[in-house]
Short mmCIF file of C-alpha atoms in Angstrom, two decimals:
data_model
loop_
_atom_site.label_atom_id
_atom_site.label_comp_id
_atom_site.label_asym_id
_atom_site.label_seq_id
_atom_site.Cartn_x
_atom_site.Cartn_y
_atom_site.Cartn_z
CA MET A 1 6.47 -32.40 0.33
CA LYS A 2 7.68 -30.71 4.05
CA LYS A 3 6.96 -26.99 2.23
CA ARG A 4 4.30 -27.80 0.19
CA ILE A 5 2.55 -28.79 3.46
CA VAL A 6 3.84 -25.61 5.62
CA ALA A 7 2.35 -24.15 2.29
CA MET A 8 -0.97 -24.83 2.48
CA MET A 9 -0.70 -24.67 6.61
CA MET A 10 0.39 -20.61 6.04
CA ALA A 11 -2.23 -20.39 3.48
CA LEU A 12 -4.93 -21.44 5.88
CA ALA A 13 -3.23 -19.36 8.17
CA VAL A 14 -3.30 -16.35 6.18
CA SER A 15 -6.96 -16.68 5.52
CA ALA A 16 -8.08 -17.24 9.06
CA SER A 17 -6.05 -14.55 10.47
CA LEU A 18 -6.93 -10.92 8.22
CA CYS A 19 -8.31 -9.67 10.60
CA ALA A 20 -5.84 -9.91 13.03
CA CYS A 21 -3.68 -6.92 12.70
CA GLY A 22 -4.36 -3.96 11.76
CA GLY A 23 -2.88 -1.72 8.59
CA THR A 24 -0.35 0.14 11.25
CA ALA A 25 2.78 -1.48 11.65
CA ASN A 26 4.61 -1.12 15.05
CA GLU A 27 7.08 1.45 15.14
CA ALA A 28 11.02 -0.67 14.51
CA PRO A 29 13.77 0.36 16.70
CA ALA A 30 15.41 3.52 16.24
CA ALA A 31 17.94 3.37 13.55
CA ASP A 32 20.54 6.82 13.80
CA ASN A 33 21.34 7.16 10.61
CA ASP A 34 19.42 9.66 8.87
CA ALA A 35 20.15 8.18 5.53
CA ALA A 36 18.31 5.02 6.97
CA ALA A 37 15.93 3.66 5.23
CA THR A 38 12.58 5.65 5.30
CA GLU A 39 9.77 3.15 7.33
CA THR A 40 6.29 3.65 4.53
CA GLU A 41 2.57 2.55 3.78
CA SER A 42 3.10 0.76 0.86
CA THR A 43 0.58 2.43 -1.69
CA GLY A 44 0.68 -0.42 -3.82
CA ASP A 45 3.37 1.35 -6.59
CA ALA A 46 5.39 -0.58 -8.62
CA ALA A 47 8.33 -1.50 -6.42
CA ALA A 48 11.75 -0.29 -7.51
CA ALA A 49 10.66 2.43 -8.63
CA GLU A 50 13.10 5.05 -10.29
CA THR A 51 13.37 8.32 -8.14
CA ASP A 52 15.84 11.57 -8.04
CA ALA A 53 17.28 9.41 -5.26
CA GLY A 54 18.00 6.52 -8.09
CA THR A 55 16.01 2.99 -7.65
CA VAL A 56 13.64 2.53 -5.04
CA TYR A 57 13.49 -0.85 -3.79
CA LYS A 58 10.72 -1.84 -0.90
CA VAL A 59 11.96 -4.34 1.66
CA GLY A 60 9.81 -6.02 4.71
CA ILE A 61 11.39 -6.99 8.22
CA CYS A 62 9.17 -9.09 10.34
CA ASN A 63 11.10 -9.06 13.78
CA TYR A 64 10.19 -11.89 15.62
CA VAL A 65 9.33 -10.87 19.40
CA ASP A 66 10.62 -7.78 20.75
CA ASP A 67 14.01 -8.41 22.60
CA ALA A 68 17.76 -6.84 23.03
CA SER A 69 19.26 -8.67 20.33
CA LEU A 70 16.81 -8.59 17.60
CA ASN A 71 16.31 -5.34 18.01
CA GLN A 72 20.41 -4.64 17.92
CA ILE A 73 19.78 -6.41 14.58
CA VAL A 74 16.97 -4.96 13.01
CA GLU A 75 18.08 -1.23 14.05
CA ASN A 76 21.33 -2.33 12.40
CA ILE A 77 19.86 -3.38 8.91
CA GLN A 78 18.51 -0.21 8.96
CA ASN A 79 21.41 1.47 9.74
CA ARG A 80 23.29 -0.48 7.30
CA LEU A 81 20.84 0.04 4.37
CA GLY A 82 20.91 3.54 4.32
CA GLU A 83 24.98 3.21 3.90
CA ILE A 84 24.33 1.56 1.27
CA GLY A 85 21.31 3.60 -0.10
CA THR A 86 23.68 6.77 0.19
CA GLU A 87 26.85 5.03 -1.68
CA LYS A 88 24.69 3.74 -4.08
CA ASN A 89 22.64 5.65 -5.35
CA VAL A 90 19.11 4.45 -4.66
CA LYS A 91 17.06 4.62 -2.27
CA PHE A 92 15.02 1.39 0.38
CA GLU A 93 11.87 1.88 1.87
CA ILE A 94 11.27 0.05 4.66
CA GLU A 95 8.51 -2.12 6.14
CA TYR A 96 8.31 -2.96 9.63
CA ASP A 97 6.54 -4.56 11.77
CA ASN A 98 7.17 -7.51 14.38
CA CYS A 99 4.61 -10.50 14.72
CA ASN A 100 5.60 -10.49 18.94
CA ALA A 101 5.55 -14.69 18.89
CA ASP A 102 2.14 -14.78 16.68
CA ALA A 103 1.36 -17.29 14.42
CA ASN A 104 -1.19 -15.31 12.88
CA VAL A 105 0.03 -12.50 13.28
CA LEU A 106 2.74 -12.86 12.02
CA SER A 107 0.79 -14.72 8.51
CA GLN A 108 -0.60 -11.29 8.27
CA ILE A 109 2.41 -9.13 8.26
CA ILE A 110 3.71 -11.73 5.34
CA ALA A 111 0.39 -11.30 3.47
CA ASN A 112 0.54 -7.45 3.75
CA PHE A 113 3.98 -8.26 2.67
CA ILE A 114 2.95 -10.11 -0.65
CA ALA A 115 -0.27 -7.02 -0.76
CA ASP A 116 1.97 -4.14 -0.71
CA ASP A 117 5.06 -5.67 -3.73
CA VAL A 118 7.80 -6.24 -1.87
CA ASP A 119 10.91 -6.44 -3.99
CA LEU A 120 12.24 -8.91 -0.71
CA MET A 121 11.25 -9.84 2.90
CA VAL A 122 13.73 -9.93 5.61
CA GLY A 123 12.11 -12.87 8.67
CA VAL A 124 14.59 -12.38 12.29
CA ALA A 125 14.69 -15.50 13.44
CA THR A 126 14.37 -18.95 12.84
CA PRO A 127 9.76 -19.41 12.76
CA VAL A 128 9.68 -16.01 10.95
CA ALA A 129 11.67 -17.53 8.37
CA MET A 130 9.75 -20.81 7.70
CA SER A 131 7.07 -19.06 7.28
CA MET A 132 8.40 -16.34 4.27
CA GLN A 133 9.88 -19.27 3.28
CA ALA A 134 6.70 -20.75 2.30
CA ALA A 135 4.34 -18.20 2.15
CA THR A 136 7.73 -17.61 -1.28
CA GLU A 137 6.96 -20.91 -2.27
CA ASP A 138 5.47 -19.96 -5.49
CA ASN A 139 5.75 -15.52 -5.87
CA ARG A 140 9.36 -16.71 -5.32
CA ILE A 141 9.67 -12.77 -3.35
CA PRO A 142 13.69 -12.76 -2.41
CA VAL A 143 13.18 -13.71 1.77
CA VAL A 144 16.96 -13.00 2.76
CA PHE A 145 16.60 -13.89 6.71
CA ALA A 146 19.26 -13.28 10.50
CA ALA A 147 19.79 -15.33 13.06
CA VAL A 148 18.61 -18.46 12.28
CA SER A 149 20.64 -21.28 14.17
CA ASP A 150 20.53 -24.14 11.75
CA PRO A 151 19.03 -23.21 8.56
CA GLU A 152 20.03 -26.25 7.48
CA GLY A 153 18.06 -28.33 10.46
CA ALA A 154 15.09 -26.26 10.18
CA GLY A 155 14.50 -27.12 6.52
CA VAL A 156 14.85 -23.24 5.60
CA VAL A 157 17.69 -24.10 3.18
CA ASP A 158 18.94 -27.62 0.77
CA SER A 159 22.15 -26.93 2.41
CA ASN A 160 24.34 -23.33 3.73
CA SER A 161 26.79 -22.98 1.52
CA ALA A 162 23.77 -23.66 -1.65
CA PRO A 163 20.60 -23.03 -0.49
CA GLY A 164 19.22 -24.08 -3.28
CA ALA A 165 15.26 -21.80 -3.85
CA ASN A 166 14.56 -18.02 -3.42
CA ILE A 167 15.85 -17.74 0.42
CA THR A 168 18.90 -17.38 2.47
CA GLY A 169 20.93 -15.01 4.82
CA THR A 170 22.72 -15.56 8.67
CA SER A 171 22.93 -17.87 11.22
CA ASP A 172 23.68 -17.52 14.18
CA TYR A 173 24.98 -20.76 14.97
CA LEU A 174 26.19 -21.63 18.36
CA ASP A 175 29.08 -23.30 19.43
CA THR A 176 27.67 -25.48 22.30
CA ASN A 177 30.16 -27.24 23.09
CA ALA A 178 32.53 -24.34 24.54
CA ILE A 179 29.85 -23.06 26.47
CA MET A 180 29.91 -26.16 28.23
CA ASN A 181 33.78 -25.71 28.33
CA LEU A 182 33.22 -22.56 30.47
CA ILE A 183 31.06 -23.75 32.53
CA LEU A 184 34.04 -26.74 33.75
CA ALA A 185 36.81 -23.98 33.48
CA GLN A 186 35.11 -21.85 36.05
CA LYS A 187 33.56 -25.02 38.22
CA PRO A 188 35.53 -27.92 37.66
CA ASP A 189 33.81 -30.42 39.81
CA ILE A 190 30.08 -29.56 38.62
CA ALA A 191 28.64 -32.09 39.34
CA LYS A 192 24.43 -30.75 38.30
CA VAL A 193 23.63 -28.35 35.60
CA GLY A 194 20.23 -26.89 34.49
CA LEU A 195 18.96 -27.01 30.84
CA LEU A 196 16.59 -23.84 30.42
CA TYR A 197 14.04 -23.86 26.99
CA ASP A 198 11.25 -23.93 25.22
CA VAL A 199 10.63 -26.23 23.51
CA GLY A 200 8.95 -24.86 20.68
CA GLN A 201 11.72 -23.20 19.50
CA ASP A 202 13.48 -24.39 16.74
CA ALA A 203 16.42 -23.25 17.41
CA SER A 204 16.97 -24.36 20.72
CA THR A 205 16.30 -28.51 19.42
CA ALA A 206 19.94 -28.97 18.23
CA ALA A 207 21.66 -26.66 21.38
CA ILE A 208 20.19 -29.20 23.81
CA ALA A 209 20.92 -32.03 22.74
CA GLU A 210 24.81 -31.03 22.26
CA ALA A 211 24.58 -29.99 25.60
CA LYS A 212 23.19 -33.30 27.01
CA ALA A 213 25.19 -35.21 25.19
CA PHE A 214 28.72 -33.47 26.40
CA LEU A 215 27.38 -33.50 30.00
CA ASP A 216 27.06 -36.90 30.05
CA SER A 217 29.91 -37.47 28.43
CA LYS A 218 31.46 -35.65 31.22
CA GLY A 219 29.65 -38.01 33.90
CA ILE A 220 27.55 -34.33 35.15
CA GLU A 221 23.32 -34.65 35.97
CA CYS A 222 21.42 -32.87 33.26
CA VAL A 223 18.23 -31.83 34.80
CA GLU A 224 15.68 -30.12 32.04
CA HIS A 225 12.88 -27.74 33.16
CA THR A 226 11.17 -26.45 30.17
CA GLY A 227 8.94 -22.58 30.02
CA THR A 228 7.00 -21.15 26.73
CA ASN A 229 6.42 -17.40 28.29
CA VAL A 230 8.16 -15.53 31.34
CA ASP A 231 5.22 -17.44 33.65
CA GLU A 232 6.58 -21.05 33.27
CA VAL A 233 9.76 -19.32 32.77
CA SER A 234 9.70 -18.41 36.29
CA LEU A 235 8.34 -21.59 37.17
CA ALA A 236 11.61 -23.24 35.77
CA VAL A 237 13.99 -21.44 37.61
CA ASP A 238 12.36 -22.20 40.64
CA ALA A 239 12.29 -25.78 40.19
CA PHE A 240 15.49 -25.32 38.94
CA ILE A 241 16.52 -24.01 42.82
CA ALA A 242 14.50 -27.20 44.03
CA ASP A 243 16.28 -29.22 41.95
CA GLY A 244 20.17 -27.97 43.14
CA VAL A 245 21.64 -27.13 39.59
CA GLU A 246 24.82 -24.85 40.26
CA ALA A 247 24.69 -23.52 36.87
CA VAL A 248 22.39 -23.59 34.66
CA PHE A 249 22.44 -23.84 30.14
CA THR A 250 20.06 -21.56 27.86
CA PRO A 251 21.13 -21.76 24.23
CA SER A 252 19.45 -18.70 21.74
CA ASP A 253 16.83 -19.41 23.35
CA ASN A 254 13.86 -15.82 22.17
CA THR A 255 11.60 -17.32 25.12
CA ILE A 256 13.67 -17.68 27.95
CA MET A 257 15.39 -14.56 26.81
CA THR A 258 12.31 -12.31 26.78
CA ALA A 259 11.73 -13.27 30.29
CA GLU A 260 15.97 -12.82 31.22
CA LEU A 261 14.83 -9.60 32.75
CA SER A 262 12.17 -11.39 35.44
CA ILE A 263 14.46 -14.26 36.31
CA TYR A 264 18.30 -13.44 36.94
CA GLU A 265 18.18 -12.48 40.38
CA LYS A 266 15.98 -15.53 41.59
CA MET A 267 19.44 -17.21 40.16
CA ALA A 268 21.68 -15.06 41.70
CA ASP A 269 20.16 -14.96 44.79
CA ALA A 270 20.51 -18.89 44.88
CA GLY A 271 24.28 -18.54 43.40
CA ILE A 272 23.49 -20.22 40.03
CA LEU A 273 25.28 -19.29 37.36
CA HIS A 274 23.55 -18.37 34.04
CA TYR A 275 25.26 -19.23 30.81
CA ALA A 276 23.07 -18.49 27.84
CA GLY A 277 23.87 -18.27 23.96
CA ALA A 278 24.32 -14.44 23.50
CA ASP A 279 25.16 -10.99 24.97
CA SER A 280 21.07 -10.07 25.67
CA PHE A 281 21.58 -13.05 27.88
CA ALA A 282 24.50 -11.49 29.93
CA LEU A 283 22.47 -7.31 29.26
CA ASN A 284 19.89 -8.93 30.90
CA GLY A 285 20.95 -10.81 34.05
CA ALA A 286 22.60 -13.63 32.30
CA PHE A 287 26.17 -14.73 34.51
CA LEU A 288 27.38 -14.84 30.57
CA GLY A 289 26.55 -14.77 27.09
CA TYR A 290 28.63 -16.75 24.89
CA GLY A 291 28.07 -16.11 20.34
CA VAL A 292 28.13 -13.90 17.75
CA ASP A 293 28.03 -10.23 17.25
CA TYR A 294 23.97 -9.58 16.99
CA ALA A 295 25.28 -5.75 15.61
CA ASN A 296 27.24 -6.80 13.24
CA LEU A 297 25.19 -10.00 11.87
CA GLY A 298 22.43 -7.32 11.27
CA VAL A 299 24.65 -5.32 9.03
CA GLU A 300 26.30 -8.65 7.11
CA THR A 301 22.43 -8.98 6.51
CA ALA A 302 21.66 -5.60 4.92
CA ASP A 303 24.22 -7.02 3.00
CA MET A 304 23.09 -9.48 1.39
CA VAL A 305 19.94 -7.48 0.59
CA ALA A 306 21.65 -5.13 -0.91
CA GLN A 307 23.69 -7.98 -3.03
CA ILE A 308 20.55 -9.30 -3.80
CA LEU A 309 18.72 -6.21 -4.95
CA VAL A 310 21.57 -3.87 -6.55
CA ASP A 311 23.96 -6.70 -7.55
CA GLY A 312 21.99 -8.84 -8.37
CA ALA A 313 22.97 -11.85 -6.44
CA ASP A 314 21.39 -14.79 -6.52
CA PRO A 315 19.83 -16.26 -2.41
CA ALA A 316 19.79 -19.35 -4.87
CA THR A 317 23.65 -19.35 -5.14
CA THR A 318 24.56 -17.22 -2.34
CA ALA A 319 26.13 -18.95 0.88
CA VAL A 320 24.44 -18.53 4.08
CA LYS A 321 27.13 -16.13 5.95
CA THR A 322 27.88 -18.17 9.42
CA PHE A 323 30.16 -15.86 12.21
CA ASP A 324 32.88 -16.90 14.69
CA ASN A 325 31.28 -17.83 17.90
CA GLY A 326 34.08 -16.31 19.96
CA THR A 327 33.41 -13.81 22.27
CA ALA A 328 32.40 -14.34 26.03
CA THR A 329 29.59 -11.18 27.70
CA ILE A 330 29.93 -11.74 31.21
CA ASN A 331 27.80 -9.99 33.54
CA THR A 332 29.88 -7.46 36.88
CA ASP A 333 26.61 -6.84 38.53
CA ILE A 334 26.33 -10.62 39.29
CA CYS A 335 30.22 -11.11 39.73
CA ASP A 336 29.77 -8.73 41.91
CA LYS A 337 27.40 -10.11 43.96
CA LEU A 338 28.49 -13.20 43.50
CA GLY A 339 31.94 -12.63 44.67
CA LEU A 340 33.47 -13.15 41.74
CA ASN A 341 36.65 -11.36 39.96
CA PHE A 342 35.98 -10.84 36.75
CA ASP A 343 40.01 -9.91 35.96
CA GLU A 344 40.35 -14.19 37.46
CA LEU A 345 37.11 -14.99 35.19
CA SER A 346 38.77 -13.41 31.70
CA ASP A 347 41.70 -15.12 32.62
CA THR A 348 40.13 -18.69 33.66
CA PHE A 349 38.19 -18.51 30.47
CA ALA A 350 40.70 -17.08 27.79
CA PRO A 351 41.63 -20.15 25.88
CA TYR A 352 37.99 -20.93 25.01
CA CYS A 353 36.77 -18.22 23.78
CA THR A 354 38.39 -15.46 21.38
CA LYS A 355 37.58 -12.51 23.17
CA VAL A 356 36.50 -11.52 26.74
CA GLU A 357 34.01 -8.26 27.65
CA SER A 358 32.03 -7.13 30.28
CA ILE A 359 29.26 -5.91 30.97
CA GLN A 360 26.36 -4.34 33.60
CA THR A 361 22.54 -4.77 33.68
CA ALA A 362 20.34 -2.41 31.45
CA GLU A 363 17.26 -3.02 30.25
CA ASN A 364 17.97 -2.24 26.58
CA PHE A 365 20.77 -1.87 24.50
#
């Protein structure tokens, strides 16, 4: 019933947004491989056509928002599909677009994919995956999602081991307790921790609940502030500074990731360490990012696309791919600013993660 209601809402959204998006797709993140799948405007010809290069598959990729982690996923999907095309003598024609977190634009992009007879859709991030799931209930176009933190909790699949429908993909599930342990390892006597997230991001729901439970079990005060755009997130950081928090935790939340470049200096100036659920946060100025390798996640997502289109795998029985969330990425610029030693931190964090890496602040990967 939940899926049917969502499907009805999607149909109304598509109808209301037929003029919301122009015919020209956004430019996809650059792909390094010359053999990468070609981004095209669909002509409406039959999908999976035969050419001199072998079978051609149309793949529609929609990104949720322009941020470092998600762009890295898209780029690696494109590169890997190019490699697979060469290996298997097939071609992947990619239609790429970015809805920039706009639900109406997202609906139109998906409607365009359907009208263009794509063979498969790729949805990057939870909101895109959910929308694609609803829009394909009847036409059964295969969907492969990327970076959905809690596929079962979001109702995207019946279970991670047996998705049960026309959709499967890769998950960037975050081990929240692992990050909490890093916070305590760095400052065992910490008394107050802030939680910064967007209440509208499904990816944040479970992680925030887990963080609250962990902090409560340790007798550590928890302060929450949220934001749905850059201005609100900036105000939330001001509130954390006024509250006197010593560290802030953010899960793999795309809204906060988008705002990171606007807030990291405020937190560093106040001596607040920002721990977050992806290495891209650290790239954009957070003290530490912890989680999956998004480049590898993109490669694995592309492999799943090929398994379904080329090898005939059934999404309903293709298990969701999860990863070892064991890499801590530390921003050495923030370390220098706060008088912290990277080597000492690496030794401190080593028992709680599989690998510790360094990174410097930059705007893009």
